[in-house]
PDB file of C-alpha atoms in Angstrom:
ATOM      1  CA  UNK S   1      -2.060 115.159  80.114  1.00 89.00           C
ATOM      2  CA  UNK S   2       0.944 116.179  78.023  1.00 92.00           C
ATOM      3  CA  UNK S   3       2.263 118.383  80.841  1.00 93.00           C
ATOM      4  CA  UNK S   4       1.973 115.479  83.272  1.00 95.00           C
ATOM      5  CA  UNK S   5       4.187 113.383  80.990  1.00 95.00           C
ATOM      6  CA  UNK S   6       7.108 115.751  81.677  1.00 95.00           C
ATOM      7  CA  UNK S   7       7.149 114.669  85.335  1.00 95.00           C
ATOM      8  CA  UNK S   8       6.102 111.010  85.158  1.00 96.00           C
ATOM      9  CA  UNK S   9       8.087 107.870  84.356  1.00 96.00           C
ATOM     10  CA  UNK S  10       6.048 104.647  83.972  1.00 96.00           C
ATOM     11  CA  UNK S  11       8.243 102.589  86.262  1.00 96.00           C
ATOM     12  CA  UNK S  12       7.136 100.479  89.202  1.00 95.00           C
ATOM     13  CA  UNK S  13      10.031 101.902  91.216  1.00 96.00           C
ATOM     14  CA  UNK S  14       9.296 105.580  90.574  1.00 96.00           C
ATOM     15  CA  UNK S  15       5.672 106.052  89.452  1.00 97.00           C
ATOM     16  CA  UNK S  16       4.253 106.732  92.908  1.00 97.00           C
ATOM     17  CA  UNK S  17       7.160 109.010  93.849  1.00 98.00           C
ATOM     18  CA  UNK S  18       6.772 110.896  90.557  1.00 97.00           C
ATOM     19  CA  UNK S  19       3.120 111.614  91.319  1.00 97.00           C
ATOM     20  CA  UNK S  20       3.944 112.637  94.896  1.00 97.00           C
ATOM     21  CA  UNK S  21       6.729 114.926  93.647  1.00 97.00           C
ATOM     22  CA  UNK S  22       4.426 116.390  91.016  1.00 96.00           C
ATOM     23  CA  UNK S  23       1.842 117.218  93.669  1.00 96.00           C
ATOM     24  CA  UNK S  24       4.294 118.722  96.167  1.00 97.00           C
ATOM     25  CA  UNK S  25       7.380 120.011  94.310  1.00 97.00           C
ATOM     26  CA  UNK S  26       6.054 121.267  90.970  1.00 96.00           C
ATOM     27  CA  UNK S  27       4.398 124.667  90.944  1.00 96.00           C
ATOM     28  CA  UNK S  28       0.671 124.092  90.356  1.00 96.00           C
ATOM     29  CA  UNK S  29       1.413 120.354  90.004  1.00 96.00           C
ATOM     30  CA  UNK S  30      -1.472 119.302  92.224  1.00 97.00           C
ATOM     31  CA  UNK S  31      -3.807 121.563  90.258  1.00 97.00           C
ATOM     32  CA  UNK S  32      -2.463 120.151  86.981  1.00 97.00           C
ATOM     33  CA  UNK S  33      -3.064 116.557  88.091  1.00 97.00           C
ATOM     34  CA  UNK S  34      -6.489 117.306  89.534  1.00 97.00           C
ATOM     35  CA  UNK S  35      -7.563 119.183  86.402  1.00 98.00           C
ATOM     36  CA  UNK S  36      -6.629 116.113  84.364  1.00 97.00           C
ATOM     37  CA  UNK S  37      -8.569 113.862  86.737  1.00 97.00           C
ATOM     38  CA  UNK S  38     -11.621 116.139  86.987  1.00 98.00           C
ATOM     39  CA  UNK S  39     -11.876 116.625  83.233  1.00 98.00           C
ATOM     40  CA  UNK S  40     -11.584 112.856  82.767  1.00 97.00           C
ATOM     41  CA  UNK S  41     -14.515 112.366  85.159  1.00 98.00           C
ATOM     42  CA  UNK S  42     -16.445 115.107  83.359  1.00 99.00           C
ATOM     43  CA  UNK S  43     -15.719 113.467  80.013  1.00 98.00           C
ATOM     44  CA  UNK S  44     -17.204 110.155  81.170  1.00 98.00           C
ATOM     45  CA  UNK S  45     -20.297 111.908  82.552  1.00 99.00           C
ATOM     46  CA  UNK S  46     -20.777 114.032  79.428  1.00 98.00           C
ATOM     47  CA  UNK S  47     -20.395 111.052  77.092  1.00 98.00           C
ATOM     48  CA  UNK S  48     -23.046 109.162  79.097  1.00 98.00           C
ATOM     49  CA  UNK S  49     -25.354 112.197  79.023  1.00 98.00           C
ATOM     50  CA  UNK S  50     -24.820 112.553  75.284  1.00 96.00           C
ATOM     51  CA  UNK S  51     -25.644 108.874  74.734  1.00 97.00           C
ATOM     52  CA  UNK S  52     -28.809 109.275  76.816  1.00 96.00           C
ATOM     53  CA  UNK S  53     -29.875 112.305  74.745  1.00 94.00           C
ATOM     54  CA  UNK S  54     -29.266 110.431  71.509  1.00 93.00           C
ATOM     55  CA  UNK S  55     -31.222 107.440  72.818  1.00 93.00           C
ATOM     56  CA  UNK S  56     -34.177 109.450  74.139  1.00 93.00           C
ATOM     57  CA  UNK S  57     -34.478 111.562  70.977  1.00 90.00           C
ATOM     58  CA  UNK S  58     -34.311 108.469  68.772  1.00 90.00           C
ATOM     59  CA  UNK S  59     -31.236 109.723  66.929  1.00 90.00           C
ATOM     60  CA  UNK S  60     -29.896 106.168  66.717  1.00 92.00           C
ATOM     61  CA  UNK S  61     -32.563 105.163  64.195  1.00 91.00           C
ATOM     62  CA  UNK S  62     -31.985 105.029  60.423  1.00 90.00           C
ATOM     63  CA  UNK S  63     -30.180 106.649  58.731  1.00 89.00           C
ATOM     64  CA  UNK S  64     -28.028 107.276  61.819  1.00 92.00           C
ATOM     65  CA  UNK S  65     -27.544 103.719  63.116  1.00 94.00           C
ATOM     66  CA  UNK S  66     -23.915 103.539  61.943  1.00 96.00           C
ATOM     67  CA  UNK S  67     -23.137 106.709  63.862  1.00 95.00           C
ATOM     68  CA  UNK S  68     -24.777 105.186  66.953  1.00 96.00           C
ATOM     69  CA  UNK S  69     -22.389 102.235  66.730  1.00 98.00           C
ATOM     70  CA  UNK S  70     -19.442 104.629  66.363  1.00 98.00           C
ATOM     71  CA  UNK S  71     -20.728 106.511  69.421  1.00 98.00           C
ATOM     72  CA  UNK S  72     -20.941 103.313  71.462  1.00 98.00           C
ATOM     73  CA  UNK S  73     -17.351 102.518  70.451  1.00 99.00           C
ATOM     74  CA  UNK S  74     -16.357 106.025  71.592  1.00 99.00           C
ATOM     75  CA  UNK S  75     -18.110 105.398  74.926  1.00 98.00           C
ATOM     76  CA  UNK S  76     -16.143 102.175  75.397  1.00 98.00           C
ATOM     77  CA  UNK S  77     -12.911 103.967  74.438  1.00 99.00           C
ATOM     78  CA  UNK S  78     -13.681 106.670  77.013  1.00 98.00           C
ATOM     79  CA  UNK S  79     -14.153 104.060  79.736  1.00 98.00           C
ATOM     80  CA  UNK S  80     -10.982 102.210  78.713  1.00 97.00           C
ATOM     81  CA  UNK S  81      -9.048 105.500  78.764  1.00 98.00           C
ATOM     82  CA  UNK S  82     -10.285 106.061  82.321  1.00 97.00           C
ATOM     83  CA  UNK S  83      -9.356 102.533  83.348  1.00 96.00           C
ATOM     84  CA  UNK S  84      -5.850 102.702  81.879  1.00 96.00           C
ATOM     85  CA  UNK S  85      -5.204 106.082  83.478  1.00 96.00           C
ATOM     86  CA  UNK S  86      -6.349 104.791  86.856  1.00 94.00           C
ATOM     87  CA  UNK S  87      -3.315 102.516  87.216  1.00 94.00           C
ATOM     88  CA  UNK S  88      -0.674 105.110  86.415  1.00 96.00           C
ATOM     89  CA  UNK S  89      -0.171 106.560  89.945  1.00 96.00           C
ATOM     90  CA  UNK S  90       0.724 103.009  91.047  1.00 95.00           C
ATOM     91  CA  UNK S  91      -0.774 103.384  94.518  1.00 95.00           C
ATOM     92  CA  UNK S  92      -2.725 100.795  96.512  1.00 96.00           C
ATOM     93  CA  UNK S  93      -6.115 101.895  95.220  1.00 96.00           C
ATOM     94  CA  UNK S  94      -4.987 101.719  91.599  1.00 95.00           C
ATOM     95  CA  UNK S  95      -3.161  98.434  92.076  1.00 94.00           C
ATOM     96  CA  UNK S  96      -6.171  96.688  93.594  1.00 96.00           C
ATOM     97  CA  UNK S  97      -8.596  98.149  91.060  1.00 95.00           C
ATOM     98  CA  UNK S  98      -6.471  96.855  88.204  1.00 94.00           C
ATOM     99  CA  UNK S  99      -6.008  93.528  89.988  1.00 94.00           C
ATOM    100  CA  UNK S 100      -9.806  93.161  90.003  1.00 96.00           C
ATOM    101  CA  UNK S 101      -9.914  94.153  86.308  1.00 93.00           C
ATOM    102  CA  UNK S 102      -7.154  91.625  85.647  1.00 93.00           C
ATOM    103  CA  UNK S 103      -9.241  88.913  87.273  1.00 94.00           C
ATOM    104  CA  UNK S 104     -12.303  89.909  85.271  1.00 94.00           C
ATOM    105  CA  UNK S 105     -10.304  89.863  82.024  1.00 91.00           C
ATOM    106  CA  UNK S 106      -8.870  86.468  82.913  1.00 92.00           C
ATOM    107  CA  UNK S 107     -12.288  84.972  83.571  1.00 94.00           C
ATOM    108  CA  UNK S 108     -13.561  85.770  80.078  1.00 91.00           C
ATOM    109  CA  UNK S 109     -14.639  82.561  78.354  1.00 92.00           C
ATOM    110  CA  UNK S 110     -12.423  81.156  75.591  1.00 91.00           C
ATOM    111  CA  UNK S 111      -9.855  83.984  75.564  1.00 91.00           C
ATOM    112  CA  UNK S 112      -9.314  84.948  79.214  1.00 91.00           C
ATOM    113  CA  UNK S 113      -5.684  83.811  79.343  1.00 93.00           C
ATOM    114  CA  UNK S 114      -4.896  85.612  76.098  1.00 94.00           C
ATOM    115  CA  UNK S 115      -6.489  88.789  77.476  1.00 90.00           C
ATOM    116  CA  UNK S 116      -4.263  88.622  80.535  1.00 92.00           C
ATOM    117  CA  UNK S 117      -1.145  88.053  78.452  1.00 93.00           C
ATOM    118  CA  UNK S 118      -1.809  90.719  75.825  1.00 93.00           C
ATOM    119  CA  UNK S 119      -3.465  93.500  77.812  1.00 91.00           C
ATOM    120  CA  UNK S 120      -1.894  93.018  81.231  1.00 92.00           C
ATOM    121  CA  UNK S 121       1.444  91.540  80.185  1.00 93.00           C
ATOM    122  CA  UNK S 122       1.151  88.345  82.160  1.00 92.00           C
ATOM    123  CA  UNK S 123      -0.796  86.507  84.804  1.00 92.00           C
ATOM    124  CA  UNK S 124       0.118  89.018  87.525  1.00 92.00           C
ATOM    125  CA  UNK S 125      -0.181  92.794  87.670  1.00 92.00           C
ATOM    126  CA  UNK S 126       3.346  94.177  87.513  1.00 93.00           C
ATOM    127  CA  UNK S 127       5.821  96.327  85.588  1.00 96.00           C
ATOM    128  CA  UNK S 128       4.670  95.099  82.180  1.00 96.00           C
ATOM    129  CA  UNK S 129       1.083  96.006  83.094  1.00 96.00           C
ATOM    130  CA  UNK S 130       2.131  99.539  84.012  1.00 96.00           C
ATOM    131  CA  UNK S 131       4.053 100.153  80.779  1.00 97.00           C
ATOM    132  CA  UNK S 132       1.255  98.623  78.664  1.00 97.00           C
ATOM    133  CA  UNK S 133      -1.384 100.781  80.327  1.00 97.00           C
ATOM    134  CA  UNK S 134       0.810 103.882  79.963  1.00 98.00           C
ATOM    135  CA  UNK S 135       1.306 103.201  76.246  1.00 97.00           C
ATOM    136  CA  UNK S 136      -2.397 102.564  75.760  1.00 97.00           C
ATOM    137  CA  UNK S 137      -3.335 105.670  77.751  1.00 98.00           C
ATOM    138  CA  UNK S 138      -1.030 108.183  76.077  1.00 98.00           C
ATOM    139  CA  UNK S 139      -0.588 106.845  72.525  1.00 98.00           C
ATOM    140  CA  UNK S 140      -2.858 104.080  71.272  1.00 98.00           C
ATOM    141  CA  UNK S 141      -6.259 104.956  72.747  1.00 98.00           C
ATOM    142  CA  UNK S 142      -6.098 108.720  72.026  1.00 98.00           C
ATOM    143  CA  UNK S 143      -5.193 108.011  68.393  1.00 99.00           C
ATOM    144  CA  UNK S 144      -7.962 105.445  68.030  1.00 99.00           C
ATOM    145  CA  UNK S 145     -10.436 107.817  69.712  1.00 99.00           C
ATOM    146  CA  UNK S 146      -9.397 110.671  67.395  1.00 99.00           C
ATOM    147  CA  UNK S 147     -10.070 108.501  64.336  1.00 99.00           C
ATOM    148  CA  UNK S 148     -13.482 107.440  65.638  1.00 99.00           C
ATOM    149  CA  UNK S 149     -14.330 111.044  66.590  1.00 99.00           C
ATOM    150  CA  UNK S 150     -13.473 112.177  63.063  1.00 99.00           C
ATOM    151  CA  UNK S 151     -15.744 109.472  61.623  1.00 98.00           C
ATOM    152  CA  UNK S 152     -18.459 110.399  64.143  1.00 97.00           C
ATOM    153  CA  UNK S 153     -18.381 114.107  63.241  1.00 96.00           C
ATOM    154  CA  UNK S 154     -18.231 113.311  59.516  1.00 97.00           C
ATOM    155  CA  UNK S 155     -21.299 111.087  59.826  1.00 95.00           C
ATOM    156  CA  UNK S 156     -23.193 113.793  61.719  1.00 93.00           C
ATOM    157  CA  UNK S 157     -22.567 116.184  58.827  1.00 92.00           C
ATOM    158  CA  UNK S 158     -23.357 113.530  56.215  1.00 93.00           C
ATOM    159  CA  UNK S 159     -26.603 112.508  57.914  1.00 89.00           C
ATOM    160  CA  UNK S 160     -27.849 116.090  58.114  1.00 84.00           C
ATOM    161  CA  UNK S 161     -26.966 117.137  61.646  1.00 80.00           C
ATOM    162  CA  UNK S 162     -28.863 116.278  64.791  1.00 76.00           C
ATOM    163  CA  UNK S 163     -32.058 114.243  64.624  1.00 69.00           C
ATOM    164  CA  UNK S 164     -34.098 116.945  66.384  1.00 67.00           C
ATOM    165  CA  UNK S 165     -33.177 120.233  67.975  1.00 62.00           C
ATOM    166  CA  UNK S 166     -32.848 120.242  71.735  1.00 60.00           C
TER     167      UNK S 166
END
């Protein structure tokens, strides 16, 4: 992800061209982008598999219930990281996917309008949405995830490791 930041500018005018140039003009650029995408997909799959293992082995039960909640938060953060990264190429697929997400966020009861204003930067998907998602994807969410991962690993050690061996 850090290497991709050298070639990408979160601008409506240049985001798509930056990705196209990365894929065609930068040596191993297509591989770099695809590795980022494939590992992101793998991360989502592995987090789901981990949550299933924890659920089926009963590792969410006391005294590990707090760590289960932290794990669920990490799952949500993983999905939000995927969603925010999806918009960054600024192509038709990404634009329409985020437009659907924008509509879903806006239809939330009681705070739908506030969600659209804060998260998406307005009532339409546009330049402010792109810069907000970029900031969330590369700064805010990774830092928040790192803090929750540290708490998660600390709680595993504090609670005596895994509930049962595999």
